[in-house]
């Protein structure tokens, strides 16, 4: 259902977008904090925290400056923030797997 709502949200009138960015940021941030906090207890990898912090920061900046910036800068901030969040989750997942399988080849120690 969520992918469908995201897909059709772009055709809604401008008044319907009030709070749209903050809503999705809240969903993303809640999932990220839960996931990364769970992994942090296992691996304590500072890069995961770094990527997630800067990713969330870019997303906040995109939302806050939306009215003053052009579409290119706003889009760039969303893409950079999203990519950093993906990198944080990917590294978090890999580090959790390495902690679970200490002797697995390819784990960074």
C-alpha positions as a printed NumPy array, in Angstrom:
array([[  0.   ,   0.   ,   0.   ],
       [  2.797,   2.471,   0.866],
       [  4.479,   2.287,  -2.547],
       [  1.122,   3.046,  -4.173],
       [  0.52 ,   6.064,  -1.923],
       [  4.002,   7.376,  -2.67 ],
       [  3.414,   6.938,  -6.388],
       [  0.165,   8.887,  -6.475],
       [  1.257,  11.562,  -4.004],
       [  2.914,  13.561,  -6.781],
       [ -0.424,  14.193,  -8.529],
       [ -2.089,  15.646,  -5.436],
       [ -2.689,  19.411,  -5.369],
       [ -0.076,  21.608,  -3.686],
       [ -2.154,  22.059,  -0.51 ],
       [ -2.082,  18.293,   0.057],
       [  1.716,  18.302,   0.303],
       [  1.799,  20.321,   3.511],
       [  3.765,  18.202,   5.953],
       [  4.471,  15.565,   3.306],
       [  8.27 ,  15.769,   3.733],
       [  8.076,  15.756,   7.524],
       [  5.757,  12.755,   7.498],
       [  8.145,  10.632,   5.437],
       [ 11.153,  11.909,   7.354],
       [  9.486,  10.795,  10.599],
       [  8.846,   7.305,   9.2  ],
       [ 12.405,   7.02 ,   7.854],
       [ 14.001,   8.396,  11.032],
       [ 11.998,   6.103,  13.322],
       [ 12.96 ,   3.012,  11.323],
       [ 16.584,   4.123,  11.085],
       [ 16.939,   4.841,  14.799],
       [ 15.383,   1.498,  15.733],
       [ 17.461,  -0.49 ,  13.244],
       [ 20.772,   1.238,  13.854],
       [ 20.371,   1.233,  17.645],
       [ 19.727,  -2.507,  17.524],
       [ 22.875,  -3.074,  15.429],
       [ 24.982,  -0.603,  17.42 ],
       [ 24.579,  -2.782,  20.524],
       [ 26.298,  -5.604,  18.629],
       [ 29.063,  -3.991,  16.598],
       [ 29.682,  -0.366,  17.777],
       [ 30.752,   0.67 ,  14.26 ],
       [ 31.059,   4.479,  14.184],
       [ 30.721,   4.625,  10.39 ],
       [ 27.137,   3.408,  10.624],
       [ 26.327,   6.26 ,  13.005],
       [ 28.234,   8.75 ,  10.811],
       [ 26.418,   7.751,   7.604],
       [ 23.011,   7.755,   9.269],
       [ 23.563,  11.106,  10.985],
       [ 24.662,  12.868,   7.819],
       [ 21.929,  11.147,   5.814],
       [ 19.226,  12.311,   8.199],
       [ 20.851,  15.762,   8.256],
       [ 20.636,  16.023,   4.457],
       [ 16.981,  14.973,   4.551],
       [ 16.193,  17.587,   7.211],
       [ 18.05 ,  20.25 ,   5.231],
       [ 16.094,  19.349,   2.083],
       [ 12.789,  19.672,   3.924],
       [ 13.649,  22.886,   5.778],
       [ 15.059,  24.702,   2.73 ],
       [ 12.441,  23.423,   0.274],
       [ 10.775,  26.839,  -0.095],
       [ 14.037,  28.701,  -0.76 ],
       [ 16.033,  26.329,  -2.909],
       [ 15.59 ,  25.178,  -6.458],
       [ 14.429,  21.73 ,  -7.413],
       [ 17.987,  20.64 ,  -8.285],
       [ 19.44 ,  21.393,  -4.859],
       [ 16.443,  19.92 ,  -3.063],
       [ 16.627,  16.775,  -5.186],
       [ 20.389,  16.496,  -4.65 ],
       [ 19.939,  16.72 ,  -0.876],
       [ 17.255,  14.023,  -0.955],
       [ 19.394,  11.743,  -3.124],
       [ 22.543,  12.249,  -1.032],
       [ 20.59 ,  11.77 ,   2.195],
       [ 18.889,   8.665,   0.846],
       [ 22.155,   7.167,  -0.368],
       [ 23.798,   7.801,   3.   ],
       [ 20.858,   6.124,   4.756],
       [ 21.148,   3.12 ,   2.443],
       [ 24.906,   2.982,   3.125],
       [ 24.261,   3.131,   6.884],
       [ 21.707,   0.33 ,   6.746],
       [ 23.869,  -1.794,   4.463],
       [ 26.931,  -1.422,   6.686],
       [ 24.81 ,  -2.011,   9.793],
       [ 23.445,  -5.218,   8.27 ],
       [ 26.894,  -6.436,   7.214],
       [ 28.459,  -5.655,  10.596],
       [ 25.636,  -7.467,  12.428],
       [ 26.178, -10.509,  10.234],
       [ 29.924, -10.397,  10.942],
       [ 29.291, -10.307,  14.687],
       [ 26.949, -13.299,  14.359],
       [ 29.438, -15.206,  12.164],
       [ 32.816, -14.142,  13.517],
       [ 34.686, -16.641,  11.374],
       [ 32.967, -15.714,   8.117],
       [ 35.394, -14.664,   5.412],
       [ 35.104, -11.052,   4.316],
       [ 34.21 ,  -9.584,   7.704],
       [ 36.177,  -6.533,   8.715],
       [ 37.687,  -6.727,  12.185]])
